[in-house]
CSV table of C-alpha atoms and ligand atoms in Angstrom, one decimal:
chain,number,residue,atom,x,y,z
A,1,UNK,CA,44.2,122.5,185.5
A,2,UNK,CA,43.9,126.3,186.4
A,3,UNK,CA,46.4,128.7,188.2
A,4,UNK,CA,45.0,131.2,190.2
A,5,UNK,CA,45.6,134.5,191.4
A,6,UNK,CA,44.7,136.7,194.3
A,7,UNK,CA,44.1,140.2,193.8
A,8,UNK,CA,41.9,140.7,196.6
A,9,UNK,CA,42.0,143.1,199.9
A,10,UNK,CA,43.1,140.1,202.1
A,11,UNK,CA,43.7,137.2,201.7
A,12,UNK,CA,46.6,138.1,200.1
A,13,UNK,CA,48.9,136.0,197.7
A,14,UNK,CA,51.8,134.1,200.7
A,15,UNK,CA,55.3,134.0,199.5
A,16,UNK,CA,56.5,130.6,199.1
A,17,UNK,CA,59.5,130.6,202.4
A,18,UNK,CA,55.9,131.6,204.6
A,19,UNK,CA,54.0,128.4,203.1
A,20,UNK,CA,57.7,126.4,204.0
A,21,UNK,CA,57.3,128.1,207.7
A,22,UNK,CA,54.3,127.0,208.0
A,23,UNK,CA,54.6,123.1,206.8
A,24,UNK,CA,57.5,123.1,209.8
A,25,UNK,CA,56.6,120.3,212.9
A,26,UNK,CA,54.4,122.2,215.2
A,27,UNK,CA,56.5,123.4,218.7
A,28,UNK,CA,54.9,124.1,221.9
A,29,UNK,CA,54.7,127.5,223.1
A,30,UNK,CA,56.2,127.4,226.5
A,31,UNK,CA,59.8,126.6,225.2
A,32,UNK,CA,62.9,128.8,224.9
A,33,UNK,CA,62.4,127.8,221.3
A,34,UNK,CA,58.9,129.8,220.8
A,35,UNK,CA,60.0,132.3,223.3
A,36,UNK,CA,63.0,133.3,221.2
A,37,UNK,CA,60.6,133.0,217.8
A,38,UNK,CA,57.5,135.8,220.2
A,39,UNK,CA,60.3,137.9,221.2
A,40,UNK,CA,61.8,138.0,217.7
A,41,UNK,CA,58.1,138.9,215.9
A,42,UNK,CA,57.0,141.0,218.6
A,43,UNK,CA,60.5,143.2,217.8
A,44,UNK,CA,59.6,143.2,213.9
A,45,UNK,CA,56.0,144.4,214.3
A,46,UNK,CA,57.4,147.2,216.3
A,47,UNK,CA,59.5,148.4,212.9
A,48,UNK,CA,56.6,147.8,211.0
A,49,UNK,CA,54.3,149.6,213.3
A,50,UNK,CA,56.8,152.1,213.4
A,51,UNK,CA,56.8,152.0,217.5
A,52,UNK,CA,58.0,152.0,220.8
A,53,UNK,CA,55.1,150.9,222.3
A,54,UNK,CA,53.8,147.0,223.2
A,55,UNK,CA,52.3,145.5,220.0
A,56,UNK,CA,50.3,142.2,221.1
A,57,UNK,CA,49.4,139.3,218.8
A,58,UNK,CA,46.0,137.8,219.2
A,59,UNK,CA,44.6,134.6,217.9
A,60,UNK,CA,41.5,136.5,215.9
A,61,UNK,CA,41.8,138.4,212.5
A,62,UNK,CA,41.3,141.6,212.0
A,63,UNK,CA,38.2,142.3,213.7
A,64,UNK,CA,39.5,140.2,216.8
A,65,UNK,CA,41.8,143.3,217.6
A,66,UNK,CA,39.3,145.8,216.5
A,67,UNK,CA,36.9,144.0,219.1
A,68,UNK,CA,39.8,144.0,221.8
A,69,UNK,CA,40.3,147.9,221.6
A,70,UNK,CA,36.7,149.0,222.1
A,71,UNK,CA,36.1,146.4,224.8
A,72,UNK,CA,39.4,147.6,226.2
A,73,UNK,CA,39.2,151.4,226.4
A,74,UNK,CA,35.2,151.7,226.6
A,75,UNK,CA,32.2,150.0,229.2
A,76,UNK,CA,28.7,150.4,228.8
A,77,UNK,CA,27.5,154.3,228.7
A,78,UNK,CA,30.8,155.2,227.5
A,79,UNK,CA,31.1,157.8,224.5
A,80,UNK,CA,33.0,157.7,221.6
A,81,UNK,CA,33.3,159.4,217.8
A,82,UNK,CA,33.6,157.1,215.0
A,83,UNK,CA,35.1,158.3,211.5
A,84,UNK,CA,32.5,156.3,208.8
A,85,UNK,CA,33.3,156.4,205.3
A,86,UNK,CA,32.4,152.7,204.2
A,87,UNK,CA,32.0,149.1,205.4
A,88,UNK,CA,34.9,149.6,207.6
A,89,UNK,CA,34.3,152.6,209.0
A,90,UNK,CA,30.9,151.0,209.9
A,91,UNK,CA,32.3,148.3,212.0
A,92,UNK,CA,33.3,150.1,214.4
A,93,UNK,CA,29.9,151.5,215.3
A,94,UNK,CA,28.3,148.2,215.4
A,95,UNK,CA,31.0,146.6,217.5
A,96,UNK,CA,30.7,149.8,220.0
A,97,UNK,CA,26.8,149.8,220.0
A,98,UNK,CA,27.1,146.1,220.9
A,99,UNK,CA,28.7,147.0,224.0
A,100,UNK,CA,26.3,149.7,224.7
A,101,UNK,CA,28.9,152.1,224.2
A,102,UNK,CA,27.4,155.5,222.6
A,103,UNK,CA,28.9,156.4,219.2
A,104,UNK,CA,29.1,160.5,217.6
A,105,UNK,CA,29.3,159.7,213.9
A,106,UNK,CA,31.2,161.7,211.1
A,107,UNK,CA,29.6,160.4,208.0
A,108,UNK,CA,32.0,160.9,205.1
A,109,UNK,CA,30.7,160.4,201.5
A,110,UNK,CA,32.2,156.9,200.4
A,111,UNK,CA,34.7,157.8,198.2
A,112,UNK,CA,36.4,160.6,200.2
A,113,UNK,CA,38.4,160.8,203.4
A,114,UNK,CA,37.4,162.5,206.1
A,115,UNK,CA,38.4,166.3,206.9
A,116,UNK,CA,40.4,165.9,210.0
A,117,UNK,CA,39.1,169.7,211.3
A,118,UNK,CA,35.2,167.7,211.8
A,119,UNK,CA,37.0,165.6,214.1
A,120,UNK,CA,38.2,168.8,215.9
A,121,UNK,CA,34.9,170.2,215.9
A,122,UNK,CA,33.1,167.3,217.2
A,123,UNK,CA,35.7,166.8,219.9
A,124,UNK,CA,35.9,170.1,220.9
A,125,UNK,CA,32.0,170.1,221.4
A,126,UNK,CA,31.7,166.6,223.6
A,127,UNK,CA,34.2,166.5,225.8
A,128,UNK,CA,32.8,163.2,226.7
A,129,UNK,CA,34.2,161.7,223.3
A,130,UNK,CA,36.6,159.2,225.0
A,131,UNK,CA,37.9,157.8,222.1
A,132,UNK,CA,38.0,158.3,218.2
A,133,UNK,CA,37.6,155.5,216.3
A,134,UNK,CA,39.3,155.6,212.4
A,135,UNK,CA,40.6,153.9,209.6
A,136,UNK,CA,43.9,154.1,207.9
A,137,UNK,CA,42.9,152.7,204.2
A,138,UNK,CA,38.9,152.5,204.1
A,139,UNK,CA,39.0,148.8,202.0
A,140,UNK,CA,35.5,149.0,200.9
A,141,UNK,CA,35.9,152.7,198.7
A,142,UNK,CA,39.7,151.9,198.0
A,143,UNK,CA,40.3,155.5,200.4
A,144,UNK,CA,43.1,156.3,202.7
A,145,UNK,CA,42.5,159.1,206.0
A,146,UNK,CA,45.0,161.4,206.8
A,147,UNK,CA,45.9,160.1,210.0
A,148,UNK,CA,49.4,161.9,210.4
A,149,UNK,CA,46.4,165.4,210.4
A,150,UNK,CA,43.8,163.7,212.3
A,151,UNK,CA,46.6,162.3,215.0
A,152,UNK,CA,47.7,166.3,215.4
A,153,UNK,CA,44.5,166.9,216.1
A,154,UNK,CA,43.6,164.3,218.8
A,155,UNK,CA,46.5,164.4,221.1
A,156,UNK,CA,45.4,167.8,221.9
A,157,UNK,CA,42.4,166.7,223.6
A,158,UNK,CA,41.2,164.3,226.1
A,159,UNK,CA,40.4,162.0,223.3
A,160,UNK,CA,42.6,158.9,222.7
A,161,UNK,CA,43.1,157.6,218.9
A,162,UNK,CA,42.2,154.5,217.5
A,163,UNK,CA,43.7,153.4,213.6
A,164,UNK,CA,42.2,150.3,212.2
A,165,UNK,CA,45.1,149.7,210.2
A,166,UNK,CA,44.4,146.3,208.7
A,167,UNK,CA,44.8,146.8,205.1
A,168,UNK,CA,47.7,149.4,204.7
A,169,UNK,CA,50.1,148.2,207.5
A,170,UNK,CA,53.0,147.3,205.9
A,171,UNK,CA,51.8,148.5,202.8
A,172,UNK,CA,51.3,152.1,202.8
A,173,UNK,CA,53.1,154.8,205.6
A,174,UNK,CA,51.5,155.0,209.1
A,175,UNK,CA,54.0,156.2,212.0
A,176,UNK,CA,52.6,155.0,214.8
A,177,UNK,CA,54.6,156.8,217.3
A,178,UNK,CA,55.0,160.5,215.2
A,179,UNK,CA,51.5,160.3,214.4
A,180,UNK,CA,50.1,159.8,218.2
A,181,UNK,CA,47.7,157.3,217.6
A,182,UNK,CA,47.2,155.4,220.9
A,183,UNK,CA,46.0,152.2,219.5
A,184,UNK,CA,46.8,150.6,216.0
A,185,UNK,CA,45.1,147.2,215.1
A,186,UNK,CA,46.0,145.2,212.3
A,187,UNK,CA,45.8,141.6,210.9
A,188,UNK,CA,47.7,139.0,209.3
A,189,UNK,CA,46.2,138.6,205.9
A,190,UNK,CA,46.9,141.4,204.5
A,191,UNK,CA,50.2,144.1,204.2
A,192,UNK,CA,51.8,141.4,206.1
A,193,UNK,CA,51.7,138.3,203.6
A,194,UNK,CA,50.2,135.7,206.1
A,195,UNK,CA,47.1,133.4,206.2
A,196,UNK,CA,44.2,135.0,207.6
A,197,UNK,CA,43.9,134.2,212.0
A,198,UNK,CA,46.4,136.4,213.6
A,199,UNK,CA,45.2,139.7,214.7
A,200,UNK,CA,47.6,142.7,216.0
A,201,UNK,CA,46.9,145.8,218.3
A,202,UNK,CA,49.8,148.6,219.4
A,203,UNK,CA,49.2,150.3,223.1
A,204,UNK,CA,50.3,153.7,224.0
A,205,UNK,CA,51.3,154.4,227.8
A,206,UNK,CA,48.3,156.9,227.4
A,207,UNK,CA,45.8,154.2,226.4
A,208,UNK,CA,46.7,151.6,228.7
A,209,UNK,CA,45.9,154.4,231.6
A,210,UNK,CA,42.4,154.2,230.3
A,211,UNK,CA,42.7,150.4,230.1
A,212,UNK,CA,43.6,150.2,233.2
A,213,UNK,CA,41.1,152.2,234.8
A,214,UNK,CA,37.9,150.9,232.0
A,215,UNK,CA,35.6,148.9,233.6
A,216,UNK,CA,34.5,147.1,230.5
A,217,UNK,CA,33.7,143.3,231.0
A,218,UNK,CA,36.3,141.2,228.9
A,219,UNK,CA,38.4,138.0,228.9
A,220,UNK,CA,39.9,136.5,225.5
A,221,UNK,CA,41.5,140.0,224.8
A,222,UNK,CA,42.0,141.3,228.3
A,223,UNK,CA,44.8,143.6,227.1
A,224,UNK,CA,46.3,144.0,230.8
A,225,UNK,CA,46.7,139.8,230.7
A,226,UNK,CA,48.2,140.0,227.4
A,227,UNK,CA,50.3,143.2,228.9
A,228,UNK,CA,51.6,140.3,231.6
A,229,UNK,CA,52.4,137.7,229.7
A,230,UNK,CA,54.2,140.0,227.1
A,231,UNK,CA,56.1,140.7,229.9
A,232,UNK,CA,57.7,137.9,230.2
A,233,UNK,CA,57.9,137.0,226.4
A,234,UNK,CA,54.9,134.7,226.9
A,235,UNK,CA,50.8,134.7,226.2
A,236,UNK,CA,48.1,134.3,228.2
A,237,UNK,CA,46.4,131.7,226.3
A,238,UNK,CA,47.8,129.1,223.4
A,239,UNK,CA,49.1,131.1,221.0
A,240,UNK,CA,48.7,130.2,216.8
A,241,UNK,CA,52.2,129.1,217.1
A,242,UNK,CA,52.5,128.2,213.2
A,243,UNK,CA,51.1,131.7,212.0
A,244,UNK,CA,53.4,133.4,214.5
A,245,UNK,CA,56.6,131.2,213.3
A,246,UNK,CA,55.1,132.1,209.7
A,247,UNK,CA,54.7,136.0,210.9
A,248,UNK,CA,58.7,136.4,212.1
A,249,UNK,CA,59.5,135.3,208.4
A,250,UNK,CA,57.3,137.8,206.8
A,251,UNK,CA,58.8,140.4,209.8
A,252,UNK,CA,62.5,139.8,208.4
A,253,UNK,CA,61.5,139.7,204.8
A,254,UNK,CA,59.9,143.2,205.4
A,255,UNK,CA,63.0,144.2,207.6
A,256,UNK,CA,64.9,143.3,204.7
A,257,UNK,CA,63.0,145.0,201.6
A,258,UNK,CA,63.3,147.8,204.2
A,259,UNK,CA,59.8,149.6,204.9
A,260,UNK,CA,60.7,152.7,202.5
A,261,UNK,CA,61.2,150.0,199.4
A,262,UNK,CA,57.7,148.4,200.3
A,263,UNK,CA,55.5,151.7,200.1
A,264,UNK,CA,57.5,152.4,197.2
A,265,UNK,CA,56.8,149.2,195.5
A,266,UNK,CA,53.3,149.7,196.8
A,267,UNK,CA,52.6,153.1,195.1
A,268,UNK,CA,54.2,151.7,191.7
A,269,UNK,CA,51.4,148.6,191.8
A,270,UNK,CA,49.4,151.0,192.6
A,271,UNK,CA,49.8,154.1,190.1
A,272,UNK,CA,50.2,151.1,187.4
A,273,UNK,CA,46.8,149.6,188.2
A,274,UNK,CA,45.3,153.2,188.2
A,275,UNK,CA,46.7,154.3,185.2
A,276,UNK,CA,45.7,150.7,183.1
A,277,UNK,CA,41.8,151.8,184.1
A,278,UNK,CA,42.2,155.3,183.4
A,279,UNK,CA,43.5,154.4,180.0
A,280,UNK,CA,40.5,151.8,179.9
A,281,UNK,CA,38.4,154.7,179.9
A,282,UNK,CA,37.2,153.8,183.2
A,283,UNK,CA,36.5,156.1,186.2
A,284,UNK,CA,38.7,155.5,189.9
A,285,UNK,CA,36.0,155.8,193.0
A,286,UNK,CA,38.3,157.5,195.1
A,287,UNK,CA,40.0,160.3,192.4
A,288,UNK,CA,41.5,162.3,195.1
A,289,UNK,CA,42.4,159.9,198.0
A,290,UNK,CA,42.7,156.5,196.1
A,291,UNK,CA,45.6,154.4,198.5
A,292,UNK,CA,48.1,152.9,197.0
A,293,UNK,CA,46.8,149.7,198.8
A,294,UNK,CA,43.3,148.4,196.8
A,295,UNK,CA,42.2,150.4,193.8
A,296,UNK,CA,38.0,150.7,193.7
A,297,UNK,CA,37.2,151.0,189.6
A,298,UNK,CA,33.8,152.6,188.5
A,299,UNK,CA,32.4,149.8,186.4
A,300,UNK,CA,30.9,151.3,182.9
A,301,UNK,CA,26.8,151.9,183.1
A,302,UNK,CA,24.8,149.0,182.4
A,303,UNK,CA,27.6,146.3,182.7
A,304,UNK,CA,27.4,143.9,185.7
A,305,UNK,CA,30.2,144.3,187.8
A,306,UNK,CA,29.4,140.9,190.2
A,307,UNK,CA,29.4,139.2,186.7
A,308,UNK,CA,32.5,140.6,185.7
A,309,UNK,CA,34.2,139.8,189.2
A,310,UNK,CA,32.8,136.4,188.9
A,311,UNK,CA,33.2,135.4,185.4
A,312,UNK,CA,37.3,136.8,186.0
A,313,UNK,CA,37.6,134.1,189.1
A,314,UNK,CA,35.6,131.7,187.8
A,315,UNK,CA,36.4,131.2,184.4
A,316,UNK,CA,40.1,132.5,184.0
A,317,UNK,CA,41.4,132.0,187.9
A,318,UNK,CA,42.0,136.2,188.6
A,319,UNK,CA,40.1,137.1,191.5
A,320,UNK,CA,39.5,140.2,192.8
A,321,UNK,CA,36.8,141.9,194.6
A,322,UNK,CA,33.4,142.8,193.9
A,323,UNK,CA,31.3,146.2,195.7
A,324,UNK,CA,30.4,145.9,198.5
A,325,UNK,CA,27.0,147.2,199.6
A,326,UNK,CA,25.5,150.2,197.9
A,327,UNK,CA,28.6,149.4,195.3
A,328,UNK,CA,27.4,146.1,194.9
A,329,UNK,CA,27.9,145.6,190.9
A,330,UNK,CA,29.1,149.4,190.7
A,331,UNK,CA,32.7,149.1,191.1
A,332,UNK,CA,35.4,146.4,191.2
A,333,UNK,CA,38.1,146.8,194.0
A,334,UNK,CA,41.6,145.6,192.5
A,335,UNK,CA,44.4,144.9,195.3
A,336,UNK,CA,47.9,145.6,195.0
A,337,UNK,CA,49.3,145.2,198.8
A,338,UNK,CA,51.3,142.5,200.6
A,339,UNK,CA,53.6,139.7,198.0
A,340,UNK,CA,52.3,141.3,194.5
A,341,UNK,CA,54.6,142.4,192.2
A,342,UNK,CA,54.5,143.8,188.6
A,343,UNK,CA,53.5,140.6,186.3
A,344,UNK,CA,50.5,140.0,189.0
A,345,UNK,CA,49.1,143.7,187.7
A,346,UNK,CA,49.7,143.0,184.5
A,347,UNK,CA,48.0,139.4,184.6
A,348,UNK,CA,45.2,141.0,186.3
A,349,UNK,CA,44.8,143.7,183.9
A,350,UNK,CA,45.0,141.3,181.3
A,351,UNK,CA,41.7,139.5,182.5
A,352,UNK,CA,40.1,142.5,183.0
A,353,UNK,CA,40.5,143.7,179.4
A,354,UNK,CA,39.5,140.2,178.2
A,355,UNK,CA,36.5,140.2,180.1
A,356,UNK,CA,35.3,143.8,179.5
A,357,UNK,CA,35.3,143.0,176.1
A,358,UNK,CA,33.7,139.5,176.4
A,359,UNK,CA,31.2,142.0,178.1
A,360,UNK,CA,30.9,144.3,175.5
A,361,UNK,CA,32.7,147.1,176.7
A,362,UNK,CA,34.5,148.7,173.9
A,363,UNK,CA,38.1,149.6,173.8
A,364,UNK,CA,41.3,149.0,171.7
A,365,UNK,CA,42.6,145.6,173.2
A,366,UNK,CA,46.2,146.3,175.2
A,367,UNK,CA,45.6,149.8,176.5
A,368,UNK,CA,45.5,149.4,179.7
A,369,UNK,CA,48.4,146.6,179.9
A,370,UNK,CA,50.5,149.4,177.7
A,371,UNK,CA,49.6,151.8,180.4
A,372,UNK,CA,50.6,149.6,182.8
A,373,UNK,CA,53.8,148.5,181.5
A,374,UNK,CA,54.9,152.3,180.5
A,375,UNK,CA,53.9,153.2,184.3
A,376,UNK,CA,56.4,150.0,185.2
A,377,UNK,CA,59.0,151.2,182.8
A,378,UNK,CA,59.9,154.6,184.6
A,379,UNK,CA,62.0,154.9,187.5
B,1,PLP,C1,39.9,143.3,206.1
B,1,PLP,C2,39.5,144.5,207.0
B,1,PLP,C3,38.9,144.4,208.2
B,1,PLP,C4,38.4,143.0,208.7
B,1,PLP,O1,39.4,142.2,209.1
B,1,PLP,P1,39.1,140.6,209.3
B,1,PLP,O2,40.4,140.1,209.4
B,1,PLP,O3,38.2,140.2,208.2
B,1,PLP,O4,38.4,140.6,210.6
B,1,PLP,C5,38.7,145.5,209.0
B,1,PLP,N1,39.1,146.7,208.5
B,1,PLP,C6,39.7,146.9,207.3
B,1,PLP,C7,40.1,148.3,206.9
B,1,PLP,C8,39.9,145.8,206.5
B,1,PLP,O5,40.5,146.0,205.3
């Protein structure tokens, strides 16, 4: 026998009333029933996306909606600028150059978040940048972008911005509608306490002018056949009835935590989990724009961080997540977004203590729990 538990950037850890939504008979879609159930979720993304604007639900994860915005907005010969700063940052270049689409790149050191006046400058000097591709909370560096800045910046120019906000929706602030960005994508399995397979993009009137005029090829995630269905409270194609019946219950536990309660929650995992490894003696990747969504740790020199990662899943049931790339063994990422509360930190911090020292990292046992717990103790 072993419990487990999920620290990890998606999947996150469900709530039990979303594994009771889910175990419900399956409905079919074209009912009043499901209707009332689409109209009901499409309502509570717009408080969490903080919009007025059409939010769609697609049957993809993450990179589904990620995919539908570029293939949306852009066609062949098409430029855009994309904001890179790690894995995520990366994606959307590769999903652009697979369309043949031509990308400017801001290369940010991983670790830090872009300066929002290089997206000025590079605008400014291609006015054929159509649209600027960036992420809210950079998952693989633990970073979050100043979109509120770089959204000031954009709606000044001909340029349309795009957020991938799939870790740190519903977890950390992002204001859709103050903040101008023109398209938002997101995804189930993170901020929003879902199974992984429900992807979700936000449309501006402004970007679905381009949309409509784009001649990119496209079919799945047509956003102007998704725009008709939604129309009519309906989808174009078979919807993943169960995770949206599963999503309107996450939507009113969210609506009823109140968002301002969740990014509060969210920064206290978070400034516990940071303090813990700063007390560890351990160094945070991302110093000066660490999110208060996933937590990147500097592993000590000379100790194996996929061994560490693996030994914690394997051996005590605590997983969290490994480096990705030129991190690979270098850091640990520890997540505190979505259904995590104060005794998951601490568990995890636990593990990691226990396992440094199996490791033979040397430290006086309990420093970072008491960290942890004196962060937890103030107001
Ligand atoms: C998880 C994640 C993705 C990828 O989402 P999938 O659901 O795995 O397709 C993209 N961007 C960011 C910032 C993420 O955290």
């Amino acid at each position: 026998m072993r419990k487990n538990y999920l620290l990890t950037p998606g999947p996150t850890p469900l709530p039990p009333q979303i594994s009771e939504a889910m175990s419900r008979p399956i409905i079919h879609h074209r009912t009043p029933q499901f209707q009332a159930i689409l109209k009901e979720a499409t309502e509570g993304l717009r408080y969490v996306y903080q919009t007025k604007n059409d939010v769609f639900i697609l049957a993809s994860s993450g990179t589904g909606a990620m995919e539908a915005a570029v293939v949306n907005l852009l066609s062949c010969g098409d430029t855009a600028l994309v904001i890179q700063g790690g894995k995520f940052g990366e994606r959307w270049t590769e999903i652009c150059k697979a369309y043949g689409i031509n990308t400017e790149v801001i290369d940010v050191k991983w670790g830090r978040a872009v300066n929002p006046l290089d997206i000025q400058e590079k605008v400014k000097n291609n006015p054929a940048i159509k649209v600027v591709f960036t992420t809210l909370c950079e998952t693989s560096t633990g970073v979050v972008n100043d979109i509120a800045a770089i959204g000031r910046i954009v709606k000044d120019t001909n340029a349309l911005l795009v957020v991938d906000a799939i870790s740190g929706l519903g977890a950390i602030d992002l204001k859709t509608d103050d903040w101008f960005c023109d398209i938002v994508v997101s995804g189930s399995q993170k901020g929003l306490m879902l199974p992984p397979g429900l992807g979700f993009i936000s449309v501006s009137p402004k970007a679905f002018k381009l949309i409509e005029s784009s001649k990119g090829s496209r079919y799945y995630l047509d956003l102007k056949k998704a725009k008709k269905a939604l129309d009519k409270t309906d989808t174009p194609f078979t919807p993943a009835i169960t995770l949206i019946i599963a999503l309107n219950e996450a939507l009113k536990m969210m609506k009823e935590d109140g968002l301002e309660n969740i990014f509060a929650r969210h920064k206290k995992m978070a400034d516990a989990v940071r303090s813990a490894v700063l007390a560890l003696g351990l160094k945070l990747f991302a110093p000066e724009a660490g999110s208060d969504v996933v937590t990147a740790v500097c592993l000590p020199e000379g100790l194996d961080g996929e061994k560490l990662v693996k030994t914690m899943r394997d051996t005590y049931g605590v997983t969290i997540a490994g480096g990705q790339d030129s991190l690979k063994g270098k850091v640990c990422r520890i997540a505190h977004m979505g259904f995590i509360e104060e005794f998951d930190i601490i568990t995890g911090i636990s593990c990691l203590e226990k396992v440094l020292t199996q490791m033979g990292y040397k430290f006086t046992l309990g420093t970072g729990i008491r960290a942890a717990e004196e962060t937890f103790l103030k107001k």
